[in-house]
Coordinates of C-alpha atoms in Angstrom, one line a residue:
M1 CA -4.1 49.6 -30.0
G2 CA -2.3 48.8 -26.8
K3 CA -5.5 49.4 -24.8
R4 CA -7.4 47.1 -27.1
I5 CA -4.9 44.3 -26.7
Y6 CA -4.9 44.8 -22.9
G7 CA -8.7 44.8 -22.9
F8 CA -8.8 41.6 -25.0
I9 CA -6.3 39.8 -22.7
T10 CA -8.3 41.0 -19.6
L11 CA -11.5 39.6 -21.2
I12 CA -9.8 36.2 -21.9
S13 CA -8.4 36.1 -18.4
I14 CA -11.8 36.7 -16.9
F15 CA -13.4 34.0 -19.2
L16 CA -10.7 31.4 -18.3
A17 CA -11.1 32.2 -14.6
V18 CA -14.9 31.7 -14.8
L19 CA -14.4 28.5 -16.8
L20 CA -11.9 27.1 -14.3
S21 CA -13.9 28.1 -11.3
T22 CA -17.0 26.4 -13.0
S23 CA -14.9 23.2 -13.4
V24 CA -13.8 23.3 -9.8
V25 CA -17.3 23.8 -8.6
S26 CA -18.5 21.0 -10.8
A27 CA -15.8 18.7 -9.5
Q28 CA -16.5 19.6 -5.9
S29 CA -20.3 19.7 -6.1
C30 CA -20.7 15.9 -5.9
D31 CA -19.0 15.8 -2.5
E32 CA -20.9 18.8 -1.3
I33 CA -24.3 16.9 -1.6
K34 CA -25.0 15.8 1.9
C35 CA -27.5 12.9 2.5
E36 CA -28.3 13.4 6.2
D37 CA -32.1 13.6 6.1
E38 CA -33.3 10.0 6.7
G39 CA -36.7 10.8 5.1
D40 CA -35.1 11.8 1.8
Q41 CA -31.9 9.7 2.0
L42 CA -32.6 7.4 -1.0
S43 CA -33.5 10.3 -3.3
C44 CA -30.4 12.2 -2.2
I45 CA -28.1 9.2 -2.8
K46 CA -29.5 8.8 -6.3
Q47 CA -28.9 12.5 -7.0
K48 CA -25.3 12.2 -5.8
K49 CA -24.7 9.1 -7.9
S50 CA -26.1 10.9 -10.9
C51 CA -23.7 13.8 -10.2
W52 CA -20.7 11.3 -10.2
E53 CA -21.9 9.6 -13.3
D54 CA -22.0 12.9 -15.2
K55 CA -18.5 13.8 -13.9
I56 CA -17.1 10.5 -15.0
L57 CA -18.7 10.8 -18.4
Q58 CA -17.2 14.3 -18.9
T59 CA -13.7 12.9 -17.9
Q60 CA -14.0 9.9 -20.2
Q61 CA -14.7 12.3 -23.1
S62 CA -11.5 14.2 -22.4
Q63 CA -8.0 13.1 -23.2
V64 CA -6.8 9.8 -21.7
T65 CA -4.2 10.7 -19.1
L66 CA -3.1 9.1 -15.9
T67 CA -4.7 11.9 -13.9
N68 CA -8.0 11.5 -15.7
T69 CA -7.8 7.7 -15.3
I70 CA -7.3 8.0 -11.6
S71 CA -10.1 10.6 -11.4
I72 CA -12.4 8.1 -13.2
L73 CA -11.5 5.3 -10.8
S74 CA -12.1 7.6 -7.8
G75 CA -15.5 8.5 -9.2
Q76 CA -16.4 4.9 -9.8
I77 CA -15.4 4.1 -6.3
S78 CA -17.6 6.9 -5.0
I79 CA -20.5 5.7 -7.1
Q80 CA -20.0 2.1 -5.7
Q81 CA -19.9 3.4 -2.2
L82 CA -23.1 5.3 -2.8
Q83 CA -24.7 2.2 -4.3
I84 CA -23.8 0.3 -1.2
Q85 CA -25.4 3.0 0.9
Q86 CA -28.5 2.9 -1.2
T87 CA -28.8 -0.9 -0.9
L88 CA -28.3 -0.7 2.9
A89 CA -31.0 2.1 3.1
E90 CA -33.4 0.0 0.9
I91 CA -32.8 -3.1 3.2
V92 CA -33.5 -0.9 6.3
Q93 CA -36.7 0.4 4.7
L94 CA -37.9 -3.0 3.7
E95 CA -37.2 -4.5 7.1
K96 CA -39.2 -1.6 8.6
E97 CA -42.1 -2.3 6.3
I98 CA -41.8 -6.1 7.2
G99 CA -42.0 -5.1 10.9
E100 CA -45.1 -3.0 10.3
L101 CA -46.7 -5.8 8.2
S102 CA -46.0 -8.3 11.0
E103 CA -47.8 -6.1 13.5
R104 CA -50.7 -5.7 11.1
I105 CA -50.9 -9.4 10.4
F106 CA -50.9 -10.1 14.2
G107 CA -53.8 -7.7 14.7
L108 CA -55.7 -9.1 11.8
N109 CA -55.2 -12.6 13.1
I110 CA -56.6 -11.7 16.5
S111 CA -59.5 -9.9 14.8
L112 CA -60.1 -12.9 12.6
D113 CA -60.1 -15.3 15.6
R114 CA -62.7 -13.0 17.4
L115 CA -64.9 -12.8 14.3
S116 CA -64.7 -16.6 13.9
S117 CA -65.8 -17.1 17.5
I118 CA -68.7 -14.7 17.1
L119 CA -69.7 -16.3 13.8
V120 CA -69.6 -19.9 15.3
K121 CA -71.9 -18.7 18.1
R122 CA -74.3 -16.9 15.8
V123 CA -74.5 -19.7 13.3
G124 CA -75.4 -22.1 16.2
E125 CA -78.1 -19.7 17.5
Q126 CA -79.3 -19.2 13.9
Y127 CA -79.5 -22.9 13.4
K128 CA -81.7 -23.4 16.5
R129 CA -84.0 -20.6 15.4
T130 CA -84.4 -21.9 11.9
Q131 CA -85.8 -25.1 13.4
I132 CA -88.7 -23.2 15.0
D133 CA -91.8 -22.9 12.8
P134 CA -93.1 -19.3 12.7
I135 CA -96.7 -20.7 13.3
F136 CA -95.4 -22.2 16.5
L137 CA -94.3 -18.8 17.6
L138 CA -97.7 -17.4 16.8
F139 CA -99.5 -19.9 19.0
K140 CA -96.7 -19.8 21.6
G141 CA -96.8 -16.0 22.0
S142 CA -99.3 -14.3 24.4
S143 CA -100.2 -11.7 21.7
L144 CA -99.6 -10.7 18.1
N145 CA -97.2 -8.0 19.2
N146 CA -95.0 -10.6 20.9
F147 CA -95.1 -12.8 17.8
L148 CA -94.0 -9.8 15.5
S149 CA -91.2 -8.9 17.9
E150 CA -89.9 -12.4 18.0
Y151 CA -90.1 -12.7 14.2
K152 CA -88.3 -9.4 13.7
Y153 CA -85.6 -10.6 16.1
I154 CA -85.0 -13.7 14.1
K155 CA -84.7 -11.7 10.9
L156 CA -82.3 -9.3 12.6
A157 CA -80.2 -12.2 13.9
K158 CA -80.0 -13.6 10.3
K159 CA -78.8 -10.2 9.0
Q160 CA -76.2 -9.9 11.8
T161 CA -75.0 -13.4 11.1
L162 CA -74.7 -12.6 7.4
N163 CA -72.8 -9.4 8.3
A164 CA -70.4 -11.3 10.5
M165 CA -69.8 -13.8 7.7
Q166 CA -69.0 -11.0 5.3
R167 CA -66.7 -9.3 7.8
A168 CA -64.9 -12.5 8.5
E169 CA -64.4 -13.2 4.8
S170 CA -63.1 -9.6 4.2
Q171 CA -60.7 -10.0 7.2
R172 CA -59.5 -13.3 5.8
L173 CA -58.8 -11.8 2.4
L174 CA -57.0 -8.8 3.9
Y175 CA -54.9 -11.2 6.1
D176 CA -53.9 -13.3 3.1
E177 CA -53.0 -10.1 1.1
Q178 CA -50.8 -8.7 3.9
K179 CA -49.2 -12.1 4.5
S180 CA -48.3 -12.4 0.7
L181 CA -47.0 -8.8 0.8
K182 CA -44.8 -9.6 3.8
E183 CA -43.4 -12.7 2.0
E184 CA -42.7 -10.6 -1.1
K185 CA -40.8 -8.0 1.0
Q186 CA -38.8 -10.8 2.7
T187 CA -37.8 -12.1 -0.7
Q188 CA -36.7 -8.5 -1.8
V189 CA -34.6 -8.2 1.4
E190 CA -32.8 -11.5 0.6
T191 CA -32.2 -10.3 -3.0
K192 CA -30.9 -7.0 -1.7
K193 CA -28.5 -8.7 0.7
I194 CA -27.1 -10.8 -2.2
Q195 CA -26.7 -7.6 -4.2
L196 CA -24.9 -6.0 -1.2
V197 CA -22.3 -8.7 -1.1
Q198 CA -21.7 -8.4 -4.8
Q199 CA -21.5 -4.6 -4.5
Q200 CA -19.0 -4.8 -1.7
A201 CA -16.8 -7.2 -3.7
R202 CA -17.0 -4.8 -6.7
L203 CA -15.9 -2.0 -4.5
Q204 CA -12.9 -4.0 -3.3
Q205 CA -12.0 -4.8 -7.0
Q206 CA -12.2 -1.1 -7.9
R207 CA -9.9 -0.1 -5.0
A208 CA -7.5 -2.9 -6.1
D209 CA -7.6 -1.6 -9.7
Q210 CA -6.7 1.9 -8.5
Q211 CA -3.9 0.7 -6.3
Y212 CA -2.5 -1.5 -9.1
L213 CA -2.6 1.4 -11.5
L214 CA -0.6 3.6 -9.1
S215 CA 1.9 0.8 -8.5
E216 CA 2.3 0.0 -12.2
T217 CA 2.7 3.6 -13.4
K218 CA 4.4 4.9 -10.3
N219 CA 2.3 8.0 -10.9
N220 CA 4.5 8.7 -14.0
E221 CA 2.5 10.4 -16.7
S222 CA 5.1 10.0 -19.4
R223 CA 5.4 6.2 -18.7
F224 CA 1.6 5.9 -18.8
Q225 CA 1.4 7.7 -22.1
E226 CA 4.2 5.6 -23.6
E227 CA 2.5 2.3 -22.8
L228 CA -0.9 3.7 -23.8
A229 CA 0.4 4.7 -27.2
K230 CA 1.8 1.2 -27.9
T231 CA -1.5 -0.5 -27.0
L232 CA -3.5 1.9 -29.2
Q233 CA -1.1 1.4 -32.1
E234 CA -1.3 -2.4 -31.6
L235 CA -5.1 -2.2 -31.8
Q236 CA -4.9 -0.2 -35.0
A237 CA -2.4 -2.7 -36.4
I238 CA -4.6 -5.6 -35.6
Q239 CA -7.6 -3.9 -37.2
S240 CA -5.5 -3.4 -40.4
I241 CA -4.4 -7.1 -40.3
I242 CA -7.9 -8.4 -40.0
A243 CA -9.1 -6.0 -42.7
G244 CA -6.5 -7.6 -45.0
Q245 CA -4.2 -4.6 -45.2
G246 CA -1.1 -6.4 -43.9
N247 CA 1.8 -7.2 -46.2
E248 CA 1.4 -11.0 -46.5
S249 CA 2.9 -13.8 -48.5
E250 CA 1.7 -17.4 -48.7
V251 CA 4.0 -20.1 -47.3
G252 CA 2.0 -23.2 -48.0
E253 CA 0.1 -26.0 -46.2
I254 CA 1.1 -26.8 -42.6
T255 CA -0.2 -29.4 -40.2
Q256 CA -1.5 -29.1 -36.6
G257 CA 1.3 -28.8 -34.1
E258 CA 4.0 -27.8 -36.6
T259 CA 6.3 -25.0 -35.5
I260 CA 5.5 -21.8 -37.5
A261 CA 7.4 -19.0 -35.7
S262 CA 9.2 -17.9 -32.5
I263 CA 8.2 -15.3 -30.0
I264 CA 10.3 -12.1 -30.0
A265 CA 12.3 -11.7 -26.8
G266 CA 11.8 -8.3 -25.1
P267 CA 10.0 -5.2 -26.4
S268 CA 9.2 -5.0 -30.1
A269 CA 6.9 -2.9 -32.4
C270 CA 3.8 -2.1 -30.3
S271 CA 4.8 -4.5 -27.6
T272 CA 6.2 -3.6 -24.1
G273 CA 7.7 -7.1 -23.5
T274 CA 8.0 -10.8 -24.5
H275 CA 4.6 -12.3 -25.3
L276 CA 2.6 -13.9 -28.1
H277 CA -0.7 -12.2 -29.0
F278 CA -3.1 -15.0 -30.2
E279 CA -6.3 -14.2 -32.1
V280 CA -9.2 -16.2 -33.4
V281 CA -11.3 -14.7 -36.2
K282 CA -14.4 -16.4 -37.6
D283 CA -16.4 -14.8 -40.5
N284 CA -14.3 -11.6 -40.0
S285 CA -15.4 -11.3 -36.4
H286 CA -13.2 -11.6 -33.3
Q287 CA -13.8 -14.8 -31.2
N288 CA -12.9 -15.6 -27.6
P289 CA -10.0 -18.1 -27.8
T290 CA -11.2 -19.7 -24.5
G291 CA -14.0 -21.4 -26.5
Y292 CA -11.5 -23.0 -28.8
L293 CA -8.3 -23.9 -26.8
S294 CA -8.4 -27.0 -24.6
Q295 CA -8.3 -26.9 -20.8
T296 CA -4.8 -27.1 -19.4
D297 CA -2.8 -26.2 -16.2
I298 CA -2.3 -22.5 -16.5
I299 CA 0.2 -20.2 -14.7
W300 CA -1.7 -16.9 -14.2
S301 CA 0.2 -13.6 -14.6
N302 CA -2.7 -11.5 -15.6
Q303 CA -3.2 -9.7 -12.2
P304 CA -5.3 -7.9 -11.1
D305 CA -7.7 -9.8 -13.4
D306 CA -9.0 -13.2 -12.3
P307 CA -8.3 -16.6 -13.8
F308 CA -10.7 -18.0 -16.4
S309 CA -11.4 -21.4 -18.0
F310 CA -11.1 -23.0 -21.4
S311 CA -13.7 -25.2 -23.1
G312 CA -12.3 -26.1 -26.6
S313 CA -10.3 -28.9 -28.1
W314 CA -7.5 -27.1 -29.9
N315 CA -3.8 -27.5 -29.1
W316 CA -2.1 -24.5 -27.7
P317 CA 0.0 -22.1 -29.8
V318 CA 3.0 -22.5 -27.5
F319 CA 4.8 -25.6 -26.2
D320 CA 4.6 -26.3 -22.4
A321 CA 1.4 -24.2 -22.3
A322 CA 1.0 -21.8 -20.8
R323 CA 1.5 -18.6 -18.8
I324 CA -1.3 -16.1 -19.5
T325 CA -0.5 -12.4 -19.2
Q326 CA -3.8 -10.9 -20.5
G327 CA -7.1 -12.4 -21.3
Y328 CA -9.8 -11.7 -23.9
G329 CA -12.4 -8.9 -23.5
M330 CA -12.6 -6.1 -21.0
S331 CA -9.3 -6.9 -19.2
W332 CA -7.9 -4.6 -16.5
Y333 CA -5.9 -2.7 -19.2
A334 CA -9.0 -2.4 -21.4
R335 CA -11.5 -1.3 -18.7
V336 CA -9.2 0.7 -16.4
I337 CA -6.5 2.3 -18.5
R338 CA -8.8 2.2 -21.6
A339 CA -5.6 0.9 -23.3
Y340 CA -7.6 0.1 -26.5
G341 CA -9.6 3.2 -26.7
G342 CA -12.5 1.8 -24.6
S343 CA -12.6 -1.4 -26.8
P344 CA -12.0 -4.9 -25.5
H345 CA -8.7 -6.8 -25.8
T346 CA -9.3 -8.9 -28.9
G347 CA -7.1 -11.9 -28.1
I348 CA -5.1 -13.5 -25.4
D349 CA -1.4 -12.7 -24.5
L350 CA 0.7 -15.7 -23.4
V351 CA 4.1 -17.3 -23.3
S352 CA 5.4 -20.8 -22.6
K353 CA 5.8 -21.8 -19.0
T354 CA 9.4 -22.4 -19.9
N355 CA 10.6 -18.9 -20.8
S356 CA 13.5 -20.2 -22.9
D357 CA 11.1 -22.1 -25.2
S358 CA 9.9 -19.4 -27.6
R359 CA 8.5 -21.7 -30.3
V360 CA 5.1 -21.0 -31.7
R361 CA 3.0 -23.8 -33.3
A362 CA -0.1 -24.2 -35.4
V363 CA -3.3 -24.9 -33.4
K364 CA -4.9 -26.5 -36.5
S365 CA -3.9 -27.5 -40.0
G366 CA -4.3 -25.1 -42.8
T367 CA -2.6 -22.6 -45.1
L368 CA 0.2 -20.5 -43.5
F369 CA 0.8 -16.8 -44.4
R370 CA 3.6 -14.6 -43.1
G371 CA 3.0 -10.9 -42.8
S372 CA 3.9 -7.6 -41.3
V373 CA 2.2 -4.2 -40.8
A374 CA 3.4 -0.8 -39.7
C375 CA 3.0 -0.2 -36.0
G376 CA 4.4 2.8 -34.3
K377 CA 8.0 3.3 -35.5
G378 CA 8.5 -0.3 -36.5
L379 CA 7.0 -3.3 -38.3
L380 CA 4.8 -5.7 -36.4
R381 CA 5.4 -9.2 -37.6
Y382 CA 2.7 -11.9 -37.5
V383 CA 1.7 -15.2 -39.1
R384 CA -1.8 -16.3 -40.1
I385 CA -3.3 -19.7 -40.6
K386 CA -6.4 -20.1 -42.8
H387 CA -8.0 -23.2 -41.3
K388 CA -9.2 -26.0 -43.6
E389 CA -12.4 -26.3 -41.6
G390 CA -14.9 -23.4 -41.5
D391 CA -14.2 -19.7 -42.2
I392 CA -11.7 -19.5 -39.4
N393 CA -8.3 -17.7 -39.3
T394 CA -5.9 -17.7 -36.4
Y395 CA -3.3 -14.9 -35.9
Y396 CA 0.0 -15.0 -34.1
L397 CA 1.6 -11.6 -33.4
H398 CA 4.9 -10.3 -32.0
I399 CA 6.9 -13.1 -33.6
N400 CA 9.9 -13.9 -35.8
Y401 CA 9.8 -16.2 -38.8

């Protein structure tokens, strides 16, 4: 019995060792692909990119941890660096082809000029001969043989002139074709150069994302998991609220601009700190609030994300609007940390510019509902306004009423 257990443990140990060594080889294999052969550089870069993409996909399918998130970011940075190398290689290749086309066009231009000169000369000679009547040649010649020789020469000259015309036309068509091809390649180079600038900017953003992640989490896995759990729980709570599963009670009719709640100070259920989470839902579908809220002077606290604009006409849900802490869609938390399970952030997070003013107001008139839903170890409080106009509801989360 002891031998069987020992043999089983040994077998498992060998299996794990093979599995682990395979993972290490898989992880290292991308860096081991060397793209040094200029003739096959583009193909090699694409192979290396594919390797990194597979590695990232495998990591994304595993548990969301700080280590895995950093690994994904590192992989994305490697892919972006390879993309830049690929674009540079494509630019070099295109510029080489443009150089070769320029030489070919130059040669064709000389050839075309020479053919044109020959053709002008032959056409002139041909014109002179066509003015001579063959009967005149017959009487002019000293013999019939001379006449036949002269007549054959005229026919040959006509044929040579026709051949010269055909060659000239062929050269002209080839010249035009090569010139068009060169212009097409030049356009491709300009497009690639624009892509290169965009790719370099993207690389800088990815490096900034990675740096920001390390500074925010301080390489602390437990802190990372704690914040991740709260955002995932918040997402589930929002989905429950939108699905009508929150515990709600109708308050009554309210008017635009009326105070309806106050923002909770500090952390609360599924919230790491003071903020209002504002959502717009139309026909049971999340909408980007930037299309509804009016443009105003914003204080941006959503780093490392960029500022964005507003194009609507609604009043803001806070007084002295506003300081934005997170935008709608694939924000840094959504795309880098995968804080919402790979899904986008479905609203915007904000507070008043005046931190002491925690009042929340209705963006439009409608029917007010107060509600709560289980979130983590607590209750997430919210209010909802069913608008009078259209099938629109607005939600205000992390509040007191």
